[in-house]
Coordinates of N, CA and C in Angstrom, one line a residue:
M1 N -79.5 52.3 -136.2 CA -79.0 52.3 -137.5 C -78.7 53.8 -137.8
S2 N -77.4 53.9 -138.5 CA -77.0 55.4 -139.0 C -77.5 55.7 -140.3
F3 N -77.4 57.1 -140.4 CA -77.9 57.5 -141.8 C -77.0 56.7 -142.7
F4 N -76.1 56.4 -142.6 CA -75.1 55.8 -143.6 C -75.8 54.5 -144.2
D5 N -76.7 53.7 -143.5 CA -77.3 52.6 -143.9 C -78.6 52.7 -144.6
S6 N -79.3 54.0 -144.2 CA -80.5 53.9 -145.0 C -80.9 55.2 -145.3
L7 N -81.8 55.9 -146.3 CA -82.3 57.1 -146.2 C -83.9 57.3 -146.3
R8 N -84.3 58.4 -146.3 CA -85.7 58.9 -146.3 C -85.9 58.6 -147.9
P9 N -87.4 58.1 -147.7 CA -87.7 57.7 -149.1 C -87.4 59.1 -150.4
D10 N -87.4 60.3 -150.1 CA -87.3 61.3 -150.9 C -85.9 61.2 -151.4
L11 N -84.9 61.0 -150.2 CA -83.5 60.9 -150.5 C -83.0 59.6 -151.1
Q12 N -83.8 58.7 -150.8 CA -83.5 57.6 -151.8 C -83.9 57.8 -153.0
L13 N -84.9 58.1 -153.7 CA -85.1 58.4 -154.8 C -84.1 59.1 -155.7
I14 N -83.6 60.0 -155.0 CA -82.5 60.9 -155.6 C -81.5 60.1 -156.0
A15 N -80.8 59.4 -154.6 CA -79.7 58.4 -154.7 C -79.9 57.4 -156.0
D16 N -81.2 57.0 -156.2 CA -81.4 56.0 -157.1 C -81.1 56.3 -158.6
W17 N -81.2 58.0 -158.7 CA -81.0 58.5 -160.2 C -79.5 58.6 -160.3
I18 N -78.7 58.6 -159.2 CA -77.4 58.8 -159.5 C -76.4 57.6 -159.6
P19 N -75.8 57.3 -160.7 CA -75.0 56.3 -160.9 C -73.7 56.1 -160.0
A20 N -73.4 55.0 -159.8 CA -72.1 54.8 -159.0 C -70.8 55.8 -159.6
G21 N -70.0 56.0 -158.9 CA -68.8 57.0 -159.4 C -69.1 58.2 -159.7
S22 N -70.3 58.7 -159.6 CA -70.5 60.2 -160.1 C -70.0 61.0 -159.5
R23 N -69.8 62.7 -160.1 CA -69.4 63.6 -159.2 C -70.5 64.3 -159.0
V24 N -70.7 64.6 -157.7 CA -72.2 65.1 -157.1 C -71.9 66.3 -156.3
L25 N -72.6 67.4 -156.5 CA -73.0 68.6 -155.7 C -74.4 68.6 -155.4
D26 N -74.2 69.0 -153.8 CA -75.3 68.9 -153.4 C -75.5 70.5 -152.7
L27 N -76.6 71.3 -153.1 CA -76.8 72.6 -152.7 C -78.2 72.7 -151.9
G28 N -77.5 73.3 -150.5 CA -78.3 73.0 -149.4 C -78.5 71.7 -148.6
C29 N -76.9 71.2 -148.5 CA -76.9 69.5 -148.4 C -77.0 69.3 -146.9
G30 N -77.6 70.4 -146.0 CA -78.0 70.0 -144.5 C -76.6 69.4 -143.8
E31 N -76.6 68.4 -143.1 CA -75.9 67.6 -142.5 C -75.0 66.5 -143.4
G32 N -75.6 66.6 -144.7 CA -74.7 65.7 -145.4 C -75.3 64.3 -145.4
E33 N -76.3 64.1 -145.4 CA -76.9 62.7 -145.4 C -76.8 62.0 -146.8
L34 N -77.3 62.9 -147.6 CA -77.3 61.9 -149.0 C -75.9 61.8 -149.4
L35 N -75.2 62.6 -149.2 CA -73.8 62.6 -149.7 C -73.1 61.5 -149.0
A36 N -73.1 61.3 -147.7 CA -72.5 60.6 -147.1 C -72.8 59.0 -147.6
W37 N -74.2 58.9 -147.9 CA -74.8 57.7 -148.4 C -74.2 57.4 -149.6
L38 N -74.0 58.5 -150.4 CA -73.6 58.2 -151.8 C -72.0 57.8 -151.9
Q39 N -71.2 58.2 -150.9 CA -70.1 58.3 -150.9 C -69.9 56.4 -150.4
Q40 N -70.6 56.0 -149.7 CA -70.5 54.7 -149.0 C -70.8 53.6 -149.8
H41 N -72.0 54.0 -150.4 CA -72.9 52.9 -151.3 C -72.4 53.0 -152.8
K42 N -72.3 54.3 -153.1 CA -71.7 54.4 -154.7 C -70.8 54.8 -155.3
Q43 N -69.6 55.0 -153.9 CA -68.3 55.5 -154.4 C -68.3 56.7 -155.1
A44 N -69.6 57.8 -154.8 CA -69.3 58.6 -155.6 C -68.3 59.8 -154.7
N45 N -68.1 60.8 -155.7 CA -66.8 61.9 -155.2 C -68.0 63.0 -155.1
C46 N -68.2 63.1 -153.9 CA -69.3 64.3 -153.3 C -68.9 65.4 -152.8
Y47 N -69.6 66.4 -153.0 CA -69.2 68.0 -152.4 C -70.6 68.7 -152.0
G48 N -70.8 69.0 -151.0 CA -71.9 70.3 -150.7 C -71.7 71.5 -150.1
V49 N -72.7 72.3 -150.2 CA -72.7 73.7 -150.0 C -74.1 74.2 -149.1
D50 N -73.9 74.6 -148.0 CA -74.8 75.0 -147.2 C -74.6 76.4 -146.4
F51 N -76.0 77.1 -146.3 CA -75.7 78.3 -145.8 C -75.3 78.1 -144.1
D52 N -76.0 77.0 -143.6 CA -75.8 77.1 -141.9 C -74.3 76.3 -141.7
V53 N -73.4 77.2 -141.1 CA -72.2 76.6 -140.5 C -72.1 75.6 -139.8
N54 N -73.1 75.1 -139.0 CA -73.5 74.0 -138.1 C -73.8 72.9 -139.1
N55 N -74.3 73.2 -140.2 CA -74.7 72.0 -141.1 C -73.4 71.5 -141.8
V56 N -72.4 72.5 -142.2 CA -71.2 72.3 -142.5 C -70.4 71.4 -141.7
V57 N -70.5 71.6 -140.6 CA -69.7 71.0 -139.5 C -70.3 69.5 -139.3
G58 N -71.6 69.5 -139.6 CA -72.1 68.0 -139.3 C -71.5 67.2 -141.0
C59 N -71.7 67.9 -141.6 CA -70.9 67.1 -143.0 C -69.8 66.8 -142.8
V60 N -68.7 67.7 -142.2 CA -67.4 67.0 -142.0 C -67.1 65.9 -140.9
K61 N -68.3 66.1 -139.9 CA -68.1 65.0 -139.2 C -68.6 63.6 -139.7
A62 N -69.6 63.7 -140.8 CA -69.8 62.8 -141.6 C -69.1 62.0 -142.8
G63 N -67.7 62.8 -142.8 CA -66.8 62.6 -143.8 C -67.1 63.1 -145.1
V64 N -68.1 64.1 -145.3 CA -68.3 65.0 -146.5 C -67.5 66.1 -146.8
N65 N -67.1 66.3 -147.9 CA -66.2 67.6 -148.2 C -67.6 68.8 -148.4
A66 N -67.6 69.8 -147.6 CA -68.6 70.9 -147.6 C -68.1 72.1 -147.4
I67 N -68.6 73.2 -147.9 CA -68.2 74.5 -147.6 C -69.5 75.4 -147.4
Q68 N -69.3 76.5 -146.4 CA -70.5 77.4 -146.0 C -70.6 78.3 -147.0
G69 N -71.6 78.6 -147.8 CA -72.1 79.3 -149.0 C -73.3 80.0 -149.2
D70 N -73.6 81.0 -149.6 CA -74.9 81.5 -150.0 C -75.4 81.3 -151.4
L71 N -76.0 80.4 -151.7 CA -76.6 80.0 -153.0 C -77.1 81.1 -153.7
E72 N -77.6 82.1 -152.9 CA -78.2 83.2 -153.9 C -77.2 84.0 -154.5
A73 N -75.9 83.8 -154.3 CA -74.7 84.6 -154.6 C -74.1 83.7 -156.0
G74 N -74.9 82.6 -156.5 CA -74.6 82.0 -157.7 C -73.4 80.9 -157.2
L75 N -72.8 80.1 -158.4 CA -71.8 79.1 -158.0 C -70.8 79.4 -158.9
A76 N -70.4 80.5 -158.8 CA -69.2 81.2 -159.7 C -68.0 80.5 -158.9
E77 N -68.0 79.8 -157.8 CA -66.3 79.0 -157.3 C -66.4 77.7 -158.1
F78 N -67.3 77.2 -158.8 CA -67.4 75.9 -159.5 C -67.3 76.1 -160.9
E79 N -66.3 75.7 -161.6 CA -66.1 75.5 -163.1 C -67.2 75.0 -163.9
D80 N -67.1 75.4 -165.4 CA -68.6 74.6 -165.8 C -68.0 73.2 -166.2
Q81 N -69.2 72.0 -165.8 CA -69.4 71.0 -166.1 C -68.5 70.1 -165.2
R82 N -68.1 70.6 -163.9 CA -67.3 70.0 -163.1 C -67.9 68.8 -162.4
F83 N -69.3 68.7 -162.4 CA -70.2 67.7 -161.8 C -70.9 66.8 -162.6
D84 N -71.3 65.8 -162.5 CA -72.4 64.9 -163.2 C -73.7 65.3 -162.7
H85 N -73.8 65.2 -161.5 CA -75.2 65.7 -160.8 C -75.0 66.9 -159.8
V86 N -76.2 67.8 -160.1 CA -76.5 68.9 -159.1 C -77.7 68.7 -158.4
V87 N -77.5 68.5 -157.1 CA -79.0 68.5 -156.4 C -79.2 69.7 -155.4
L88 N -80.7 70.3 -155.5 CA -81.3 71.0 -155.2 C -82.7 70.3 -154.5
S89 N -82.3 70.0 -153.3 CA -83.6 69.3 -152.6 C -84.6 70.2 -151.5
Q90 N -85.7 70.5 -152.1 CA -86.6 70.9 -151.3 C -86.2 72.4 -151.0
T91 N -85.3 73.1 -151.7 CA -84.8 74.5 -151.6 C -85.0 75.3 -152.5
I92 N -85.6 75.1 -153.8 CA -85.7 75.8 -154.6 C -86.8 76.9 -154.5
Q93 N -88.0 76.6 -153.6 CA -89.2 77.5 -153.3 C -88.6 78.5 -152.3
A94 N -87.2 78.3 -152.0 CA -87.0 79.3 -150.6 C -86.1 80.6 -151.2
M95 N -85.6 80.2 -152.6 CA -84.7 81.1 -153.1 C -85.5 82.1 -153.8
R96 N -85.0 83.5 -153.9 CA -85.2 84.7 -154.5 C -85.1 84.4 -156.1
H97 N -83.8 83.8 -156.5 CA -83.5 83.9 -157.7 C -83.6 82.4 -158.3
T98 N -84.8 82.0 -158.5 CA -85.2 80.8 -158.7 C -84.7 80.2 -159.8
E99 N -84.9 81.2 -161.1 CA -84.3 80.6 -162.6 C -82.8 80.6 -162.8
E100 N -82.1 81.6 -161.9 CA -80.7 81.8 -162.1 C -80.1 80.5 -161.6
I101 N -80.6 80.1 -160.4 CA -80.0 78.8 -159.6 C -80.1 77.7 -160.6
L102 N -81.1 77.6 -161.0 CA -81.5 76.6 -161.8 C -80.6 76.3 -163.1
L103 N -80.3 77.6 -163.8 CA -79.4 77.7 -165.1 C -77.8 77.5 -164.3
E104 N -77.6 78.0 -163.4 CA -76.2 77.7 -162.8 C -76.0 76.2 -162.3
M105 N -76.8 75.6 -161.9 CA -76.9 74.1 -161.6 C -76.3 73.4 -162.9
L106 N -77.0 73.6 -164.1 CA -76.9 72.9 -165.2 C -75.7 73.7 -166.1
R107 N -75.1 74.8 -165.7 CA -73.7 75.3 -165.9 C -72.8 74.7 -165.2
V108 N -72.8 74.3 -163.8 CA -71.8 73.4 -163.4 C -71.9 71.9 -163.4
G109 N -73.1 71.5 -163.9 CA -73.5 70.1 -164.0 C -74.2 69.5 -165.4
R110 N -73.7 68.5 -165.6 CA -74.5 67.6 -166.5 C -75.9 67.6 -166.8
E111 N -76.3 67.3 -165.0 CA -77.6 66.9 -164.9 C -78.0 67.9 -163.5
A112 N -79.2 67.9 -163.5 CA -79.6 68.6 -162.2 C -80.8 67.9 -162.0
I113 N -80.8 67.6 -160.3 CA -81.9 66.9 -159.8 C -82.7 68.1 -158.8
V114 N -83.7 68.4 -158.9 CA -84.7 69.3 -158.5 C -85.8 68.8 -157.6
T115 N -86.1 68.7 -156.3 CA -87.2 68.7 -155.8 C -87.8 69.8 -155.0
F116 N -89.3 69.8 -155.1 CA -90.0 70.7 -154.2 C -91.2 70.4 -153.8
P117 N -91.9 71.2 -152.6 CA -93.5 70.6 -152.1 C -94.1 71.4 -153.5
N118 N -95.1 70.4 -153.8 CA -95.9 70.5 -155.0 C -97.2 71.4 -154.6
F119 N -97.6 72.6 -154.6 CA -98.5 73.5 -154.3 C -100.1 73.1 -154.5
G120 N -100.0 72.3 -155.7 CA -101.1 71.9 -156.3 C -101.6 70.6 -155.4
Y121 N -101.4 70.0 -154.5 CA -101.5 68.9 -153.7 C -102.9 69.1 -153.1
W122 N -103.6 68.2 -153.2 CA -105.3 68.5 -152.8 C -105.3 68.9 -151.5
Q123 N -104.5 68.4 -150.5 CA -104.5 69.0 -148.8 C -104.3 70.5 -149.2
N124 N -103.5 71.0 -149.7 CA -102.9 72.3 -149.8 C -104.2 73.2 -150.4
R125 N -104.7 72.6 -151.3 CA -105.9 73.3 -152.1 C -106.9 73.5 -151.3
W126 N -107.3 72.2 -150.4 CA -108.5 72.2 -149.6 C -108.2 73.2 -148.3
Q127 N -107.0 73.4 -147.7 CA -106.9 74.4 -146.9 C -107.0 75.9 -147.2
I128 N -106.4 76.1 -148.6 CA -106.8 77.4 -149.1 C -108.2 77.7 -149.1
M129 N -109.0 76.7 -149.4 CA -110.4 76.8 -149.7 C -111.0 77.2 -148.4
L130 N -110.5 76.7 -147.1 CA -111.2 77.0 -145.8 C -110.6 78.0 -145.5
G131 N -109.8 79.0 -146.4 CA -109.3 80.1 -146.1 C -107.9 80.3 -145.2
R132 N -107.2 79.3 -145.3 CA -105.8 79.2 -144.9 C -104.8 78.7 -145.5
M133 N -103.4 79.5 -145.4 CA -102.5 79.0 -146.2 C -102.0 77.6 -145.7
P134 N -101.8 76.7 -146.4 CA -101.4 75.6 -146.3 C -100.2 75.2 -145.3
V135 N -100.3 74.3 -144.7 CA -99.2 73.8 -143.5 C -99.4 72.3 -143.3
S136 N -98.1 71.6 -143.9 CA -98.3 69.9 -144.0 C -96.8 69.5 -143.7
D137 N -96.7 68.2 -143.8 CA -95.4 67.7 -143.6 C -94.4 68.1 -144.5
D138 N -94.5 68.7 -145.5 CA -93.8 69.3 -146.7 C -93.8 70.4 -146.9
M139 N -94.7 71.5 -146.1 CA -94.6 72.6 -145.9 C -94.8 72.9 -144.4
P140 N -94.2 72.9 -143.5 CA -94.3 72.9 -141.8 C -94.4 74.2 -141.5
Y141 N -94.4 75.1 -142.1 CA -94.1 76.7 -141.8 C -95.2 77.1 -141.7
Q142 N -95.6 78.3 -140.8 CA -97.0 78.9 -141.0 C -96.7 80.1 -141.9
W143 N -97.7 80.8 -142.3 CA -97.5 82.1 -143.3 C -96.5 83.0 -142.7
Y144 N -96.6 83.0 -141.6 CA -95.6 84.6 -141.0 C -94.0 84.2 -141.0
N145 N -94.0 82.9 -140.7 CA -92.4 82.6 -140.5 C -91.7 81.7 -141.7
T146 N -92.4 81.4 -142.8 CA -92.3 80.7 -143.7 C -90.9 81.0 -144.5
P147 N -89.8 80.1 -144.8 CA -88.9 80.6 -145.5 C -89.0 80.4 -147.0
N148 N -90.2 79.9 -147.4 CA -90.6 79.5 -148.8 C -91.3 81.1 -149.1
I149 N -90.9 81.6 -150.3 CA -91.3 82.3 -151.1 C -91.9 82.3 -152.3
H150 N -91.4 81.1 -152.9 CA -92.0 80.7 -154.6 C -92.7 79.4 -154.7
W151 N -94.1 79.6 -154.4 CA -94.7 78.2 -154.5 C -95.3 77.8 -156.2
C152 N -95.0 76.6 -156.2 CA -95.3 76.3 -157.7 C -95.9 74.9 -157.8
M153 N -96.5 74.4 -158.9 CA -97.0 73.1 -159.3 C -96.5 72.5 -160.4
L154 N -96.5 71.3 -160.7 CA -95.9 70.7 -161.8 C -95.9 71.3 -163.1
G155 N -96.9 72.0 -163.4 CA -97.1 72.7 -164.8 C -96.2 74.1 -164.7
D156 N -96.1 74.5 -163.7 CA -95.3 75.8 -163.5 C -93.7 75.4 -163.8
F157 N -93.3 74.3 -163.0 CA -92.1 74.2 -163.2 C -91.6 73.5 -164.9
D158 N -92.7 73.0 -165.6 CA -92.3 72.2 -166.6 C -92.3 73.4 -167.6
E159 N -93.0 74.4 -167.4 CA -93.3 75.8 -168.3 C -91.6 76.5 -168.1
L160 N -91.1 76.4 -166.5 CA -89.7 77.3 -166.6 C -88.6 76.2 -167.2
C161 N -89.0 75.1 -167.3 CA -87.7 74.4 -167.9 C -88.0 74.6 -169.6
A162 N -89.3 74.6 -170.0 CA -89.5 75.0 -171.4 C -88.8 76.0 -171.7
K163 N -89.2 77.1 -171.1 CA -88.8 78.6 -171.4 C -87.0 78.6 -171.2
N164 N -86.4 77.8 -170.7 CA -85.0 77.7 -170.6 C -84.4 76.9 -171.7
H165 N -85.1 76.1 -172.2 CA -84.7 74.8 -173.0 C -83.9 74.0 -172.0
I166 N -84.5 73.7 -171.3 CA -84.2 72.6 -170.2 C -85.0 71.4 -170.6
R167 N -84.7 70.2 -170.8 CA -85.0 69.0 -171.2 C -85.4 68.1 -169.6
V168 N -86.6 67.7 -169.5 CA -86.9 67.0 -168.3 C -86.6 65.4 -168.7
L169 N -85.7 64.9 -168.0 CA -85.5 63.6 -168.5 C -86.3 62.7 -167.4
E170 N -86.6 63.0 -166.1 CA -87.4 62.2 -165.5 C -88.4 63.1 -164.2
R171 N -89.5 62.7 -164.0 CA -90.6 63.4 -163.0 C -91.2 62.3 -162.4
V172 N -90.8 62.6 -161.1 CA -91.9 61.5 -160.2 C -92.4 62.7 -159.2
V173 N -93.3 62.0 -158.7 CA -94.1 62.2 -157.5 C -94.7 61.6 -156.6
M174 N -94.2 62.1 -155.6 CA -94.3 61.1 -154.2 C -95.5 61.9 -153.2
T175 N -96.0 61.0 -152.4 CA -96.9 61.3 -151.2 C -96.4 60.5 -150.1
G176 N -96.3 60.9 -148.8 CA -95.9 59.9 -147.8 C -94.7 59.0 -148.2
G177 N -94.1 59.4 -148.9 CA -92.9 58.4 -149.3 C -93.1 57.3 -150.3
R178 N -94.5 57.5 -150.8 CA -94.6 56.5 -151.8 C -95.3 57.3 -153.4
Q179 N -94.7 56.6 -154.4 CA -94.8 57.3 -155.7 C -96.4 57.2 -156.1
V180 N -96.5 58.6 -157.1 CA -98.0 58.5 -157.1 C -98.1 58.9 -158.5
N181 N -98.9 58.1 -159.6 CA -98.9 58.1 -160.8 C -100.2 58.7 -161.4
F182 N -101.4 58.3 -160.8 CA -102.5 58.8 -161.1 C -102.9 60.2 -160.6
L183 N -103.1 61.2 -161.6 CA -103.5 62.8 -161.1 C -102.1 63.4 -160.1
P184 N -101.2 62.9 -160.8 CA -99.9 63.6 -159.8 C -99.9 65.0 -159.3
N185 N -100.5 65.9 -160.1 CA -100.4 67.1 -159.6 C -101.8 67.5 -158.5
L186 N -102.6 66.7 -158.4 CA -103.7 66.4 -157.6 C -103.0 65.9 -156.4
R187 N -102.7 64.8 -156.4 CA -102.4 63.8 -155.5 C -101.0 63.6 -154.8
G188 N -100.2 64.1 -155.5 CA -98.8 64.2 -155.0 C -98.1 65.3 -154.2
S189 N -97.5 65.3 -153.4 CA -97.2 66.5 -152.3 C -95.8 66.8 -152.6
L190 N -94.9 65.9 -153.2 CA -93.5 66.5 -153.5 C -93.0 66.0 -155.0
A191 N -92.5 66.9 -155.5 CA -92.1 66.8 -156.8 C -90.8 66.6 -157.0
F192 N -90.3 65.8 -158.0 CA -88.7 65.1 -158.3 C -88.6 65.6 -159.7
Y193 N -87.8 66.2 -160.2 CA -87.4 66.5 -161.4 C -85.8 66.2 -161.6
R194 N -85.5 65.5 -162.8 CA -84.2 65.1 -163.3 C -84.1 65.8 -164.6
V195 N -83.1 66.9 -164.8 CA -83.2 67.7 -166.0 C -81.5 67.9 -166.5
T196 N -81.8 68.2 -167.8 CA -80.5 68.6 -168.4 C -80.6 69.7 -169.4
R197 N -79.6 70.0 -170.1 CA -79.7 71.3 -171.3 C -80.4 70.4 -172.1
G198 N -81.4 71.2 -172.9 CA -82.2 70.9 -173.8 C -81.3 70.9 -175.3

């Protein structure tokens, strides 16, 4: 089965938030799995940006328009409100200019979808109590080789949104591909936010 037919649960949740025919920009798009699925199943007009040129080549092979670019430099090549949805999946914690990229996403898009590993997940807390930096499926790196430089919990991201007058439209938390509703900051390993300008 090709990735055109099915998506990982985290990408499927993102895809479910995007209506048919949308204009979508995926930042840190990898090889374009999400965008290829959206093009095939929702007739979306998709565009990707990734730092790794090999990922851009993978996008092209999958039939996805993509460019190589450094997100830290901003999104100046895109005009205001060009997209309906701008996606940043499991990347924001690896960016130096977290607040700036979030604002840029909402400059070029009507809505932003941001996902990140929840540092408040109980297994992460437990590993810290044992004197070790957390390592998990959602945070698979050791402390000395991780690209992740900003850790946050649900409340931290809520606070960042409030500070910048960003309205949270939907928030979902997952663990192991399943949604968590009870004690999400403690029991959820991956957070999903759909936001817009307040």
